[in-house]
XYZ file of C-alpha atoms in Angstrom:
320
model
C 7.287 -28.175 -2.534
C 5.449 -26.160 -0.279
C 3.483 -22.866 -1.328
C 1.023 -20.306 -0.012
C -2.087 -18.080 -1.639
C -1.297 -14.677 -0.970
C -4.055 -12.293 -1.588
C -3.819 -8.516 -1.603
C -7.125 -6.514 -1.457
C -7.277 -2.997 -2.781
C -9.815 0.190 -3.667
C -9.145 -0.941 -7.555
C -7.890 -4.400 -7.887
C -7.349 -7.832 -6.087
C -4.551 -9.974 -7.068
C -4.071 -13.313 -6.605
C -0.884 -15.583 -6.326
C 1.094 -19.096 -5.430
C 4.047 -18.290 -3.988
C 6.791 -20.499 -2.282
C 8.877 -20.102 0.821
C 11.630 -17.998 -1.219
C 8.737 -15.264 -2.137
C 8.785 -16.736 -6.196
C 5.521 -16.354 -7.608
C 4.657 -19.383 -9.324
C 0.974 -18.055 -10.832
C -1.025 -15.400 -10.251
C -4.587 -13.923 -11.334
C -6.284 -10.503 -11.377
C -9.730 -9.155 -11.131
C -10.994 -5.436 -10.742
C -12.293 -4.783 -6.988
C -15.644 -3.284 -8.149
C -16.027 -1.809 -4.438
C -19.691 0.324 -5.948
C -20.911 -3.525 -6.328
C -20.970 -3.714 -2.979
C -19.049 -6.253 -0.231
C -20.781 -9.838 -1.296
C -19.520 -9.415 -5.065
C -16.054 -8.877 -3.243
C -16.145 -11.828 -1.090
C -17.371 -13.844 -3.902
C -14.455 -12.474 -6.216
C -12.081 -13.633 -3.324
C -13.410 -17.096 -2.834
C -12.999 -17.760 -6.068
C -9.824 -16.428 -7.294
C -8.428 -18.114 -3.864
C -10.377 -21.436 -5.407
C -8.577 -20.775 -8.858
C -4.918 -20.260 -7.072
C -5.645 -23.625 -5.080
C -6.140 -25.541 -8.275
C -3.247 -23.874 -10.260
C -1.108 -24.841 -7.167
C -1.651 -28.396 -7.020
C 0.323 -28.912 -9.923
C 3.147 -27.479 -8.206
C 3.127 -28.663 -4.479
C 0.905 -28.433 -1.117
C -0.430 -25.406 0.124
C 0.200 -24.341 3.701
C -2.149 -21.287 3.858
C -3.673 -18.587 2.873
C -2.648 -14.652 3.168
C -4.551 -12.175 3.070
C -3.584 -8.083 2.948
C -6.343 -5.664 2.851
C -7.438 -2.361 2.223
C -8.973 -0.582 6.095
C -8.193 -1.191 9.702
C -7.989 -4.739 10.485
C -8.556 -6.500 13.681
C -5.343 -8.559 12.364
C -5.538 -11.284 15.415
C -9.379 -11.856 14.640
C -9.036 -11.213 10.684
C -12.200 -8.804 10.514
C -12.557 -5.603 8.727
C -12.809 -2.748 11.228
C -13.134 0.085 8.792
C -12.801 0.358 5.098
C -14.278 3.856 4.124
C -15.042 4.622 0.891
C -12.505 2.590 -0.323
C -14.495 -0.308 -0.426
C -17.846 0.549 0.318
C -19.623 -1.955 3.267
C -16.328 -3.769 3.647
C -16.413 -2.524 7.431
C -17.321 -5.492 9.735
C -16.635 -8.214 7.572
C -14.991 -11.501 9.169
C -12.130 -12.349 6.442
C -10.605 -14.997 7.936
C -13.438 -17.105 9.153
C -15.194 -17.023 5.834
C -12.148 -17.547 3.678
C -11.015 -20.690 6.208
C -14.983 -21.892 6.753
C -14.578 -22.299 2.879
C -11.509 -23.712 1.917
C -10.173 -25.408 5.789
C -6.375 -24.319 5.742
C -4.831 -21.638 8.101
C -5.732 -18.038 7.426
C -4.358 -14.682 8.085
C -5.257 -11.307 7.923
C -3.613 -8.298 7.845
C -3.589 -4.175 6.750
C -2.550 -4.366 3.193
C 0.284 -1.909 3.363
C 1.631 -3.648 6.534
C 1.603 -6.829 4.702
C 3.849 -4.768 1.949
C 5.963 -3.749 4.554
C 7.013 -7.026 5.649
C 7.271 -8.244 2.216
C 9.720 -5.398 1.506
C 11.276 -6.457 4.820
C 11.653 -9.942 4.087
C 12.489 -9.882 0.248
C 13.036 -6.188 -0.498
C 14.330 -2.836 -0.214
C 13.539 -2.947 3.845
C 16.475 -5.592 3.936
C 18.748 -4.776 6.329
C 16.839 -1.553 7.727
C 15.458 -2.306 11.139
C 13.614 1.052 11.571
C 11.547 2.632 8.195
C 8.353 3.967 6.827
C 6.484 2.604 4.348
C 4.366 4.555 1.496
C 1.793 2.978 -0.874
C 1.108 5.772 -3.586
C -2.131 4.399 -5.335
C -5.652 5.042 -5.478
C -5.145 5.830 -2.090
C -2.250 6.263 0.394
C -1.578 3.755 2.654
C 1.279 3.264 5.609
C 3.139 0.876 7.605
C 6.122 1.644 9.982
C 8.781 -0.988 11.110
C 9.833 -0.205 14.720
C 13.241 -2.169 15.847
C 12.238 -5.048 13.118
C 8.925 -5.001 14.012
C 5.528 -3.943 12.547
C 4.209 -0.535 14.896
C 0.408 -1.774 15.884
C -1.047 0.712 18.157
C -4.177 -0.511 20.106
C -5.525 -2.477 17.868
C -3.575 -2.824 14.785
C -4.796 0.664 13.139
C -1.195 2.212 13.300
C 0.485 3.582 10.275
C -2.432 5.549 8.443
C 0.042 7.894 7.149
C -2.296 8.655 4.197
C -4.593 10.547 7.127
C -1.624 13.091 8.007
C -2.749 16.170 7.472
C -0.573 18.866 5.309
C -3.372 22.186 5.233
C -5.489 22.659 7.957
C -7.043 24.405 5.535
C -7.643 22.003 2.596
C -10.480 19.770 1.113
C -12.737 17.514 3.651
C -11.378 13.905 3.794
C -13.693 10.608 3.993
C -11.748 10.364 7.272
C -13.334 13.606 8.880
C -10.100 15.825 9.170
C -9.085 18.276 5.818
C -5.976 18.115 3.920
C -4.533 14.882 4.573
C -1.865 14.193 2.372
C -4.352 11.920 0.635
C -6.137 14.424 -0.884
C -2.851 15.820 -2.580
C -0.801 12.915 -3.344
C -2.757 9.647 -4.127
C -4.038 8.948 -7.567
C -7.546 10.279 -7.134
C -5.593 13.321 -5.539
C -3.621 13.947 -8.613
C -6.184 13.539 -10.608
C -8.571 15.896 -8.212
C -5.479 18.714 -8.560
C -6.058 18.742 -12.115
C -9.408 18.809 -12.820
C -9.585 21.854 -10.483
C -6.873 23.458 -12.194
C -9.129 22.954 -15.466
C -12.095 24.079 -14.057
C -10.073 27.254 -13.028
C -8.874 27.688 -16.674
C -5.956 28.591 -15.499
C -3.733 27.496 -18.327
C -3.659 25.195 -21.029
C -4.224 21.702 -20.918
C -4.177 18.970 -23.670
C -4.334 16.165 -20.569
C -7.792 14.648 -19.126
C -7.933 15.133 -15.154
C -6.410 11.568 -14.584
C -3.517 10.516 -12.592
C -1.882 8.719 -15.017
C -2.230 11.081 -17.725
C -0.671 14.102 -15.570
C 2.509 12.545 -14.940
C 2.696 10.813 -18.098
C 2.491 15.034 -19.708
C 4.842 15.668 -16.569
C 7.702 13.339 -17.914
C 7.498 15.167 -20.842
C 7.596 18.454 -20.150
C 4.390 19.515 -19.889
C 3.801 22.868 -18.482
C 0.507 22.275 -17.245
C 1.275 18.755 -15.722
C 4.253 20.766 -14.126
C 1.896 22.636 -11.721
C -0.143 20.261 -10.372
C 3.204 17.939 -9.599
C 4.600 20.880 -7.951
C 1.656 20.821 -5.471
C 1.867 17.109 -4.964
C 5.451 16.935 -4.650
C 5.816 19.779 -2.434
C 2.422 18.138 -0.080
C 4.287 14.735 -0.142
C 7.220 16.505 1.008
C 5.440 17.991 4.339
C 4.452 14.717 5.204
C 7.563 12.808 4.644
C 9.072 14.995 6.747
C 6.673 14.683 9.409
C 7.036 11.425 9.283
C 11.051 11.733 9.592
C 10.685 14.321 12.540
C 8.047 11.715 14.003
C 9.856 8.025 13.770
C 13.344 8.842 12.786
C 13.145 6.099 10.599
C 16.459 4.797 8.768
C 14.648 4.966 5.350
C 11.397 6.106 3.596
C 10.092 3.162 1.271
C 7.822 4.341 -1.252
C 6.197 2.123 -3.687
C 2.318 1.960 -5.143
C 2.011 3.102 -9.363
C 2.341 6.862 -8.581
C 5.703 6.301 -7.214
C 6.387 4.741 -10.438
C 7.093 8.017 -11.885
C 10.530 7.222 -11.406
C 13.550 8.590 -10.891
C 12.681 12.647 -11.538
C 9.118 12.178 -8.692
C 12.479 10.996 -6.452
C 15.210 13.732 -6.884
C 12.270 16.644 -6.887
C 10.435 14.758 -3.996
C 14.202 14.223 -2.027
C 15.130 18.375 -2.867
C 11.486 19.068 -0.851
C 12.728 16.813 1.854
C 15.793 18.641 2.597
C 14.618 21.635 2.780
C 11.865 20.813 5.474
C 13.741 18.484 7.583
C 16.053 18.700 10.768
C 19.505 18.557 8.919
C 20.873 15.652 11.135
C 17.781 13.436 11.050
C 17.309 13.849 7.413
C 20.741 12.874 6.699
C 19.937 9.652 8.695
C 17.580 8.651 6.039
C 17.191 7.252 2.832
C 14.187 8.209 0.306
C 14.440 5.101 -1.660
C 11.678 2.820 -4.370
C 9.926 -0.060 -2.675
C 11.427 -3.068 -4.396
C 8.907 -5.275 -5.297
C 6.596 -3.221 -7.339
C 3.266 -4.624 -7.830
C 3.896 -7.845 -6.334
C 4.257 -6.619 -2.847
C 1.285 -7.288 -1.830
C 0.679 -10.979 -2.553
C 4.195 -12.043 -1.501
C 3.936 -10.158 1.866
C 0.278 -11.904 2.488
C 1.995 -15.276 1.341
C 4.713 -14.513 3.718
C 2.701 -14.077 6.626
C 2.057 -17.913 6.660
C 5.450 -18.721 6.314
C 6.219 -16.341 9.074
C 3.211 -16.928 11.696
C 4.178 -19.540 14.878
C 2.081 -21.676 16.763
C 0.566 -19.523 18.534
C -0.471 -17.485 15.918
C 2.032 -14.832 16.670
C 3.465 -12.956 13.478
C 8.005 -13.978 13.610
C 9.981 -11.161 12.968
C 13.833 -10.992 11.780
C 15.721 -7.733 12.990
């Protein structure tokens, strides 16, 4: 059988995984980014956890390729890093794809991590069967992707989609990005967890949680009155944005995946009830707020998938 290495990049982790034409994982490996070690450690840790897949996938078939989704703006036809902020400190500049296929000789491609999500949720996922949608990746970050008529939105060179960089208060904190109260700020992980700890150091009200993401909306599932207020800010920021983003693309659905999303079904019916009540009546009711389907996985299927899915000429194939 034939299988590809998909690869996704991100601010905390970078998975690893053999995956076949039908987007099966057949093994997969996991290593923490380390971005404050700097860009070589990264490279190395991607050389050889794309070394480990290769020998774990001889035992099942050939590989084809190798996929890779990452963190920043990529130059997706050249396969270089054209910004990665403090996401991944002195990522910017690097040349992904000719390092990766200088080292291991098989076809290589390189792509925006949250586009390669998208068209894994596309081709295996919630996005079947929606030709037009927007794509959320609550994590550490918050990344974007939008699928125009069946097809990824690029701009002028591939740095479309940074939804994370929408701003919702002109007024808010500075971003990394140079503009103040993006949506980042309010509803990623390290913006949870930033909500809290200022709500702490404010005093004002009780709280048996530590500033962390995780922690606040595990206390929020259960009631905690604390954790309450600082999901009311992110919910209601998420809200404003997601309805920008209907007014702006009047998309068919609003895929959300990434860990903070996995909240579950309570961060949905409070997150919809915001919607409503900020959106155009007839272009909300023309879309969906629905999970991403494939979870954590996303990533590494949609980088495997964009070997499967790349022609001759090196041009990404789309189905509508």
């Amino acid at each position: 059988m034939e299988y590809a290495i998909g690869v996704d990049i991100g601010g905390t982790k970078v998975q690893f995984a053999v995956v076949n034409r039908q987007g099966e994982i057949v093994s997969r490996y996991l290593v923490p980014t380390e971005a404050d070690k700097g860009a070589g450690q990264l490279m190395d840790k991607l050389l050889s956890g794309i070394d480990r897949m290769m020998n774990a996938a001889q035992q099942h078939g050939e590989v084809c390729g190798i996929g890779i989704g990452s963190a920043g703006q990529i130059d997706y036809q050249e396969g270089v890093v054209l910004y990665a902020g403090d996401t991944l400190p002195g990522w910017t500049g690097v040349p992904i794809k000719q390092l990766v296929s200088n080292r291991f000789g098989h076809k290589v491609y390189v792509d925006n991590d949250v586009n390669v999500i998208a068209f894994a949720e596309k081709r295996y996922g919630a996005g079947i069967g929606y030709s037009n949608f927007v794509c959320l990746a609550l994590g550490t970050g918050i990344g974007g992707a939008v699928m125009e008529s069946g097809r990824l939105l690029r701009g002028v060179f591939g740095g479309a989609g940074e939804l994370g960089h929408v701003c919702v208060d002109v007024n808010g904190p500075r971003c990394s990005c140079g503009n103040n109260g993006c949506i980042e700020l309010y509803a990623s992980g390290s913006g949870i967890a930033r909500i809290g700890r200022e709500m702490q150091e404010n005093g004002s009200a009780l709280y048996s949680w530590k500033p962390q993401s995780r922690e606040i909306i595990h206390a929020w599932l259960h009631n905690d009155e604390g954790a309450a207020l600082v999901m009311t800010k992110v919910i209601r920021a998420l809200g404003a944005a997601i309805a920008g983003y209907i007014h702006t693309f009047n998309p068919e659905a609003i895929l959300i995946g990434g860990w903070v999303a996995e909240a579950g079904p309570r961060f949905f019916a409070e997150l919809e009830q915001e919607v409503d009540v900020r959106t155009s009546s007839y272009m909300r009711k023309c879309c969906r707020i629905i999970p991403a389907g494939l979870g954590v996985d996303a990533g590494v299927i949609g980088a495997a998938a964009l070997v499967w899915n790349h022609n001759d000429e090196g041009e990404l194939i789309y189905v509508i």
